[in-house]
Short mmCIF file of C-alpha atoms in Angstrom, two decimals:
data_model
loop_
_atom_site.label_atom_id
_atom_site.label_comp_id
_atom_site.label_asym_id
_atom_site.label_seq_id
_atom_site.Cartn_x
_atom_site.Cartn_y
_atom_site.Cartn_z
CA UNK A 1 0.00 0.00 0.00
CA UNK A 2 1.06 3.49 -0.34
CA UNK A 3 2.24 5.12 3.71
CA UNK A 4 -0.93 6.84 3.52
CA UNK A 5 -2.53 3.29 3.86
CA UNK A 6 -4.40 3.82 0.25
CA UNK A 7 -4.34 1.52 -2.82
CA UNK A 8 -3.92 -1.49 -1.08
CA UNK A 9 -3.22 -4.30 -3.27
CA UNK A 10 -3.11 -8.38 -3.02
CA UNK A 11 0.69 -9.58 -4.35
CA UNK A 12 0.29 -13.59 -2.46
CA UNK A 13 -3.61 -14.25 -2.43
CA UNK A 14 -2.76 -16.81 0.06
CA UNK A 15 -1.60 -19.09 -2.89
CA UNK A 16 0.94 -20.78 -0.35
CA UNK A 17 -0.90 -20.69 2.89
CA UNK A 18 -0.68 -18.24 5.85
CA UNK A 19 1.75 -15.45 4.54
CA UNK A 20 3.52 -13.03 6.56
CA UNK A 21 6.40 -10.90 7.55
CA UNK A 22 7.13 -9.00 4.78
CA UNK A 23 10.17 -6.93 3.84
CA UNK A 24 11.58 -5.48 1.21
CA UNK A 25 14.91 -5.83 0.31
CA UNK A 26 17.39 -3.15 0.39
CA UNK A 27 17.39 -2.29 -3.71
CA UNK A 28 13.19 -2.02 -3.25
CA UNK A 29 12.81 -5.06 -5.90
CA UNK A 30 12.00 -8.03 -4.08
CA UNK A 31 10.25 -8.89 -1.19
CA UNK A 32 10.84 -11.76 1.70
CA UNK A 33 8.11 -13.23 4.03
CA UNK A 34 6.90 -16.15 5.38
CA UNK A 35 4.42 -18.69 3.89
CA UNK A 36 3.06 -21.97 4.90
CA UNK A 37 1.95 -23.23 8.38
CA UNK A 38 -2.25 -22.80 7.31
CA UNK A 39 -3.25 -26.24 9.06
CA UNK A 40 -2.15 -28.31 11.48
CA UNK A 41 1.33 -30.21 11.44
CA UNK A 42 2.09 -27.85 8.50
CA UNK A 43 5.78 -26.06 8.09
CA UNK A 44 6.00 -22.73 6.97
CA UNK A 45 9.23 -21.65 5.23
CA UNK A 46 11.11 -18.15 3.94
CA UNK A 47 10.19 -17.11 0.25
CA UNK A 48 10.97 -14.02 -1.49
CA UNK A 49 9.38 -12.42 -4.75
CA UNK A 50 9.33 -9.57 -7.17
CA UNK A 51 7.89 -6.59 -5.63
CA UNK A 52 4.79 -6.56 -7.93
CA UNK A 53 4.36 -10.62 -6.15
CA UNK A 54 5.60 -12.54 -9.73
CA UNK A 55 8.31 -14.90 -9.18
CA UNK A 56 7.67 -16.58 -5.62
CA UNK A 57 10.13 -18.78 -4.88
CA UNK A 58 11.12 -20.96 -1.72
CA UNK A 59 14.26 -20.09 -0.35
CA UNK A 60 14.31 -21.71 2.89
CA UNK A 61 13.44 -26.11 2.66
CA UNK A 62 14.22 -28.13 5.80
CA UNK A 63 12.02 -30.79 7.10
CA UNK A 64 13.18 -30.92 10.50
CA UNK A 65 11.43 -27.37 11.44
CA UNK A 66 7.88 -26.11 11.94
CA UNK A 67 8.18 -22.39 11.55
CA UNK A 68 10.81 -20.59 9.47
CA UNK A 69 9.93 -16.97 10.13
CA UNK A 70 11.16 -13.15 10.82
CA UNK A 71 13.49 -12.48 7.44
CA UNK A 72 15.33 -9.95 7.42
CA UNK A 73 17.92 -8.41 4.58
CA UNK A 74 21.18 -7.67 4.70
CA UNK A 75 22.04 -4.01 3.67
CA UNK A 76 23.59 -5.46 0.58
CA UNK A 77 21.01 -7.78 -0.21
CA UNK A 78 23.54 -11.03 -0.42
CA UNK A 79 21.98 -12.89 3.10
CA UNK A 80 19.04 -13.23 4.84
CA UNK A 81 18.58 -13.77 8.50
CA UNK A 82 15.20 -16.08 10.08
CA UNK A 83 14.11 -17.33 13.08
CA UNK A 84 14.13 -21.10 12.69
CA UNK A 85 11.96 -23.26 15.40
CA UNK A 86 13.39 -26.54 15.31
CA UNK A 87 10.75 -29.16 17.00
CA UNK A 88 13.82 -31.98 17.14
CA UNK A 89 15.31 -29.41 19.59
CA UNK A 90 12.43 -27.70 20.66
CA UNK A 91 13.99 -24.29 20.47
CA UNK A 92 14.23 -21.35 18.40
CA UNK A 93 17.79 -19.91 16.59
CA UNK A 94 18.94 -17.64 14.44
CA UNK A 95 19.98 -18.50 10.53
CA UNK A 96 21.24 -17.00 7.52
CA UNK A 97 20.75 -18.20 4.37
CA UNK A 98 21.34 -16.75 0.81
CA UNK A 99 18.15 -15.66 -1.46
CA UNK A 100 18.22 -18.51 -4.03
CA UNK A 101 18.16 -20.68 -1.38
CA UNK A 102 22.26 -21.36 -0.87
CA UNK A 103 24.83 -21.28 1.88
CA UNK A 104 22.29 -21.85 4.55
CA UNK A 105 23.82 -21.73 7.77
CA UNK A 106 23.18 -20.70 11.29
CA UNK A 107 24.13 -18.14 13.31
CA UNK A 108 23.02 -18.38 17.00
CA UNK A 109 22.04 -21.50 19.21
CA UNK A 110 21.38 -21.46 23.33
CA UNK A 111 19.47 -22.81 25.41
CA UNK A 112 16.93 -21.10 25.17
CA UNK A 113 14.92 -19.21 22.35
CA UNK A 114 16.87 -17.01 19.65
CA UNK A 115 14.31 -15.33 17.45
CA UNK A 116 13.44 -12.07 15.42
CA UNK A 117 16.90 -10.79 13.81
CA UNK A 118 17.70 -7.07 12.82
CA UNK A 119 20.17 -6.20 10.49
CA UNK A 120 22.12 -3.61 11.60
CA UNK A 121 22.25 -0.75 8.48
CA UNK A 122 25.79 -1.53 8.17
CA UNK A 123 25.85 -5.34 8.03
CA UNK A 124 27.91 -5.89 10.69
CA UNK A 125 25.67 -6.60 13.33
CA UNK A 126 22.21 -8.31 13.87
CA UNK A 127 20.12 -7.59 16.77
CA UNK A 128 17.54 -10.21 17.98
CA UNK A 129 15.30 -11.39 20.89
CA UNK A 130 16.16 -14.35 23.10
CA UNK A 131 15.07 -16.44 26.39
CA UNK A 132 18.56 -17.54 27.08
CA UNK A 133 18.31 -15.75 30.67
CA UNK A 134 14.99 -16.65 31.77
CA UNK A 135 12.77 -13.98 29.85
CA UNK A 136 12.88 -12.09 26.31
CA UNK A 137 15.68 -9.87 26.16
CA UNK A 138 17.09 -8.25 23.33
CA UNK A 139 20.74 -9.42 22.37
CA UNK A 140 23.42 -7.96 19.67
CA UNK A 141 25.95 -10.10 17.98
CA UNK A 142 28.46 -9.80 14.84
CA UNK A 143 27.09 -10.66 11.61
CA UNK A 144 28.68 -14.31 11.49
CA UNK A 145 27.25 -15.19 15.22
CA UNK A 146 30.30 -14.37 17.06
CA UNK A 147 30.19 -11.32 19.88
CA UNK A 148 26.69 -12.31 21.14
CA UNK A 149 26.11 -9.45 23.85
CA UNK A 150 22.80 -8.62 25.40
CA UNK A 151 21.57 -5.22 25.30
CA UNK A 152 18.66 -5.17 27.76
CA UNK A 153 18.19 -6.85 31.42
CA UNK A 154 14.53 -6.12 32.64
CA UNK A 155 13.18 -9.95 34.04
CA UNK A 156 10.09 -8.17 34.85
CA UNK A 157 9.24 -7.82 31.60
CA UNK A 158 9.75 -9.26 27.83
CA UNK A 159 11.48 -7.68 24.88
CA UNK A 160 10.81 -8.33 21.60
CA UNK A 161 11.21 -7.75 18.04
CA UNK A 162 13.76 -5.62 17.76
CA UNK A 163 15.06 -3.18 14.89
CA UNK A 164 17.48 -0.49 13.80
CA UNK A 165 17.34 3.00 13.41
CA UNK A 166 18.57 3.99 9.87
CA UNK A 167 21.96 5.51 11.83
CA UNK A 168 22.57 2.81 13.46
CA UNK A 169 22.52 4.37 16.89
CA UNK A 170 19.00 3.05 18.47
CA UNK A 171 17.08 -0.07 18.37
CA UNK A 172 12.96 -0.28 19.05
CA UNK A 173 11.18 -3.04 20.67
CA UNK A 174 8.15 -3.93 22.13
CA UNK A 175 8.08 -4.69 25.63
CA UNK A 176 6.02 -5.21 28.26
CA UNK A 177 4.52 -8.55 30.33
CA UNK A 178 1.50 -10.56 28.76
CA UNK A 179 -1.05 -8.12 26.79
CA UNK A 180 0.62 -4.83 28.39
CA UNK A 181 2.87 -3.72 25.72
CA UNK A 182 4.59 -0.59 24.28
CA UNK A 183 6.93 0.25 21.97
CA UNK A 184 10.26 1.40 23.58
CA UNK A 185 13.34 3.40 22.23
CA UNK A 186 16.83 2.66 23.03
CA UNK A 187 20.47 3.10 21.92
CA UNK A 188 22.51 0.22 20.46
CA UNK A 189 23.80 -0.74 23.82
CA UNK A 190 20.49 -0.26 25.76
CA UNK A 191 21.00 2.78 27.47
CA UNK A 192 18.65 5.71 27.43
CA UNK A 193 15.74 4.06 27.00
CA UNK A 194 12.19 5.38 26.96
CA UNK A 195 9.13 4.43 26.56
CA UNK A 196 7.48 5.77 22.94
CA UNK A 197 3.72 4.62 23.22
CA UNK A 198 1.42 4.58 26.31
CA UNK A 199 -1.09 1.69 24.61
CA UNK A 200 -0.71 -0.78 27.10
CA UNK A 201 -1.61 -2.95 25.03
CA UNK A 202 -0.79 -6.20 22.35
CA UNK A 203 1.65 -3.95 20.32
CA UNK A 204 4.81 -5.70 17.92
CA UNK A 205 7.35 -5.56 15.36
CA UNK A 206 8.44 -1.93 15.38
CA UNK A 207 9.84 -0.36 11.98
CA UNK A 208 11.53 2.69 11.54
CA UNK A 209 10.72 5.13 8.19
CA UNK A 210 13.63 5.65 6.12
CA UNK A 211 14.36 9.26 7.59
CA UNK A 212 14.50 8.10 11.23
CA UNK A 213 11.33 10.22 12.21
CA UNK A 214 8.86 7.47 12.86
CA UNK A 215 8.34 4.37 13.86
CA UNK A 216 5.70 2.02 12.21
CA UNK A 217 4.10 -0.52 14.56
CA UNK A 218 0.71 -3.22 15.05
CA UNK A 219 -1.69 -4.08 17.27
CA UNK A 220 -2.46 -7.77 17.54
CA UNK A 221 -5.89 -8.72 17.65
CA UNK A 222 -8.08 -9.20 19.81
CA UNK A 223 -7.45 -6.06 21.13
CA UNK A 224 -8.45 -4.51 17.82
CA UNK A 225 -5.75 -5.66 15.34
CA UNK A 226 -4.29 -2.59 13.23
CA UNK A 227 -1.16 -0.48 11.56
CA UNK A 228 -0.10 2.35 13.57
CA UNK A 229 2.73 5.15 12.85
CA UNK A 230 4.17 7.40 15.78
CA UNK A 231 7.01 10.09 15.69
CA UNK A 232 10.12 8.64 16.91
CA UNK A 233 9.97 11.15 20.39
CA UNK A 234 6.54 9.70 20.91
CA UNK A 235 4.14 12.55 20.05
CA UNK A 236 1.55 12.35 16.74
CA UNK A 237 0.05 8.52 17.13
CA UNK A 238 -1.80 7.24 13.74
CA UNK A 239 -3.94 4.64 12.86
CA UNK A 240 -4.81 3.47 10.15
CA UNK A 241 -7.63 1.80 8.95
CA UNK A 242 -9.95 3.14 11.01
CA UNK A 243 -13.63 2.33 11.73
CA UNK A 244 -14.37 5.20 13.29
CA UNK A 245 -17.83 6.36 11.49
CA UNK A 246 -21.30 7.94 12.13
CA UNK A 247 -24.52 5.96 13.01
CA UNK A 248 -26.97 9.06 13.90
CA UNK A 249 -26.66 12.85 14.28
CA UNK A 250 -29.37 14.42 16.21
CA UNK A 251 -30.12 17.49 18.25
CA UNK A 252 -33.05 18.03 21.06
CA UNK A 253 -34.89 20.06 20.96
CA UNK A 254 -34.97 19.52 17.09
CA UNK A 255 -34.98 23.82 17.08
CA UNK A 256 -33.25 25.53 19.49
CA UNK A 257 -35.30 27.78 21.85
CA UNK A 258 -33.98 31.22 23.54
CA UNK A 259 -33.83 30.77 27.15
CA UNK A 260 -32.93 26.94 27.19
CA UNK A 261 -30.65 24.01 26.16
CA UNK A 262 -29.80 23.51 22.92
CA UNK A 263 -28.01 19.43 22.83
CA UNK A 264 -26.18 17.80 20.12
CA UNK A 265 -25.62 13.97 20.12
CA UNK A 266 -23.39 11.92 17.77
CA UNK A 267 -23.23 8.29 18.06
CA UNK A 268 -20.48 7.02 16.41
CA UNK A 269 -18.92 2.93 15.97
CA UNK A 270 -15.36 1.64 15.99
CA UNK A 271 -14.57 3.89 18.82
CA UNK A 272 -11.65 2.43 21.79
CA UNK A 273 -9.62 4.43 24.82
CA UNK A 274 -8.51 7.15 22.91
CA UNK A 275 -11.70 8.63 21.67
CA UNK A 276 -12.21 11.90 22.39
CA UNK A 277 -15.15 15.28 21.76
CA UNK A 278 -15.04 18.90 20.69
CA UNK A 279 -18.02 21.16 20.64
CA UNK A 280 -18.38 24.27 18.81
CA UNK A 281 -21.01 26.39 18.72
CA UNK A 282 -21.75 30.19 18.69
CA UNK A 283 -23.45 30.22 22.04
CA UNK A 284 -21.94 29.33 25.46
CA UNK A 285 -21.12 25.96 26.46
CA UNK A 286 -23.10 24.11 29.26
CA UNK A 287 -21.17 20.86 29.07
CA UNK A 288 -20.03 17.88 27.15
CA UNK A 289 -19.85 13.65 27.55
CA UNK A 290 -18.48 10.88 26.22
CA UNK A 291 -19.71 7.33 26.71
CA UNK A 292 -19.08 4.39 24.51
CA UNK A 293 -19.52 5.87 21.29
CA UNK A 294 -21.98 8.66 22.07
CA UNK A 295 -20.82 12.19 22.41
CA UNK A 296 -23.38 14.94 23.57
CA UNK A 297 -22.59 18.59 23.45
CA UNK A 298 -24.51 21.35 24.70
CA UNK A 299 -24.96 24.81 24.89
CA UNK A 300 -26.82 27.67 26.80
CA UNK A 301 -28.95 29.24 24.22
CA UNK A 302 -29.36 32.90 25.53
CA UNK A 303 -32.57 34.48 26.20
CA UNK A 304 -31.44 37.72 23.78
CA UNK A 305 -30.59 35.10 21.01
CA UNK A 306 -34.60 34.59 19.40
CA UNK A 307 -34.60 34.88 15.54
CA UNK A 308 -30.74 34.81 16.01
CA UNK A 309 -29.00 31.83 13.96
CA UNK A 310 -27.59 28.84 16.10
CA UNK A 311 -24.68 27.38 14.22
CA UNK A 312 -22.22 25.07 15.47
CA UNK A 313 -20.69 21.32 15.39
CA UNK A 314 -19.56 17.93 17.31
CA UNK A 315 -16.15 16.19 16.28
CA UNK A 316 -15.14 12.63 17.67
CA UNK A 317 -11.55 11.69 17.06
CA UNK A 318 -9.49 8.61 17.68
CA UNK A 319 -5.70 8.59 17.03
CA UNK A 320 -5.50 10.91 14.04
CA UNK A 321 -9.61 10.43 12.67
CA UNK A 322 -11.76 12.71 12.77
CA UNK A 323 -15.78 12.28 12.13
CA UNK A 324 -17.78 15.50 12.76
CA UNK A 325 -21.21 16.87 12.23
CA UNK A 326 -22.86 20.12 11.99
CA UNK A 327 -25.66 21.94 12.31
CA UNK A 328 -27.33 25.07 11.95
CA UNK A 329 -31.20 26.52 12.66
CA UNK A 330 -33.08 29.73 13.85
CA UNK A 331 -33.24 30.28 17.45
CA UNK A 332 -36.81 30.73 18.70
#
């Protein structure tokens, strides 16, 4: 889709089974993700295709695992890094392969789980997620395996899915315990963090725009699955998609009378936590409410104001939509 979130457009049409993680690679050409895994028993492995989705091919082929998943490109475009869950072992590690498939090898193995690999923008580093200490942390290590450092150490909560800021210097991740996530900001070698969204909630995978000045996110379902964007210092949250829309606009009384209370309702669907109101009007306001997708505004009508014009509106809004409605009649 284009990063307004129009023309969206179908490349896979689920030809190979359950697809996703999807990334381009570095020239814009080609794009890896994951496909398979749609049934039970099923393995899902790493494939990459033109941009336009022509030419999928299977890069990644070993019988032994249930989930090949996570690519990620090298800034040159010669490797690609995936998590590989291996149910001989019953763990999760880090691999590299090249994208026709050769020179598959692996790059991390603990004792725990080693999953979700970053390229670092200048290929010599590849940041990942790991249980190797007891919870999710994220780790660092050199670009063949070696150097494997960890980055964060917070056992009461999990990091996750980590990646790089264009620079180099910071990594995002989502953290948090259970359903209680955010996205958090860090440098390279975890210092300086902060915390970038206050959600709370189901939030993963982190991307940064090519500019460094936001950070692309989503919100697993059920707890209302969707794309988000945010400025990289935390300010101007987007989503997209939204289902924000109008059911009814109405007003009581239906004309608004000098003396008395002129109210505005709009009942509106798709609404969550961060809904909020605005009321304009030209008359003073009395008071306004907000309750599961019904916002009522009103207004003082003043006794002077008879055969004046009442004109005014109600807005809703939810993390950058806005649905509004107006209205307009002779006061009498």
């Amino acid at each position: 889709m284009n990063a307004d979130g129009t023309q969206i457009r179908n490349l896979t049409r689920d030809a190979l089974g359950r697809n996703g993680d999807p990334v381009y690679s570095p020239d814009g050409r080609r794009i890896a993700f994951q496909a398979g895994a749609n049934r039970e028993g099923a393995t899902s492995n790493i494939y990459v295709m033109n941009a336009d989705g022509s030419g999928q091919q299977r890069v990644t082929n070993d019988p032994t695992t249930s989930n090949d998943s996570h690519p990620s490109w090298s800034p040159d475009g010669s490797l690609i890094a995936f998590d590989r869950r291996n149910d001989q072992l019953q763990r999760t590690e880090i691999w590299a392969v090249q994208p026709d498939g050769s020179r598959e090898r692996r790059l991390s193995a603990s004792t725990g789980n080693d999953a979700s690999p970053s390229w670092s923008p200048d290929g010599t580093r590849i940041a990942f997620s790991s249980t190797r200490d007891g919870n999710w942390e994220i780790y660092v290590m050199r670009a063949d395996g070696s150097g494997q450092v960890r980055v964060t150490a917070t056992p009461t909560r999990d990091e996750g899915e980590p990646s790089w800021s264009p620079d180099g210097t910071l990594l995002a991740y989502s953290a948090g315990r259970g359903s209680a996530r955010d996205i958090y900001v860090a440098n390279a070698d975890g210092s300086s963090e902060r915390r970038v969204t206050q959600l709370a909630r189901l939030v993963w995978r982190p991307r940064w725009s090519p500019d460094g000045s936001h950070i692309a996110f989503f919100e697993w379902p059920p707890a209302g699955g969707n794309l988000y964007t945010v400025n990289a210092d935390g300010s101007g949250l987007t989503r997209f998609f939204p289902s924000l829309s109008v059911v009814r606009f109405a007003t009581s009384p239906k004309r608004p009378i000098a003396g008395r209370t002129f109210s505005a309702v709009l009942r509106v669907t798709g609404t969550g936590a961060e809904m909020s109101v605005t009321c304009r009007a030209n008359a003073p306001l009395a008071g306004k409410s907000l309750t599961a997708g019904r916002a009522r505004c009103t207004w003082r009508v003043p006794p002077g104001a008879k055969g004046k014009r009442l004109r005014g509106w109600v807005a809703v809004s939810e993390l950058g939509t806005t649905v509004r409605r107006s209205f307009a009649a002779r006061v009498g």
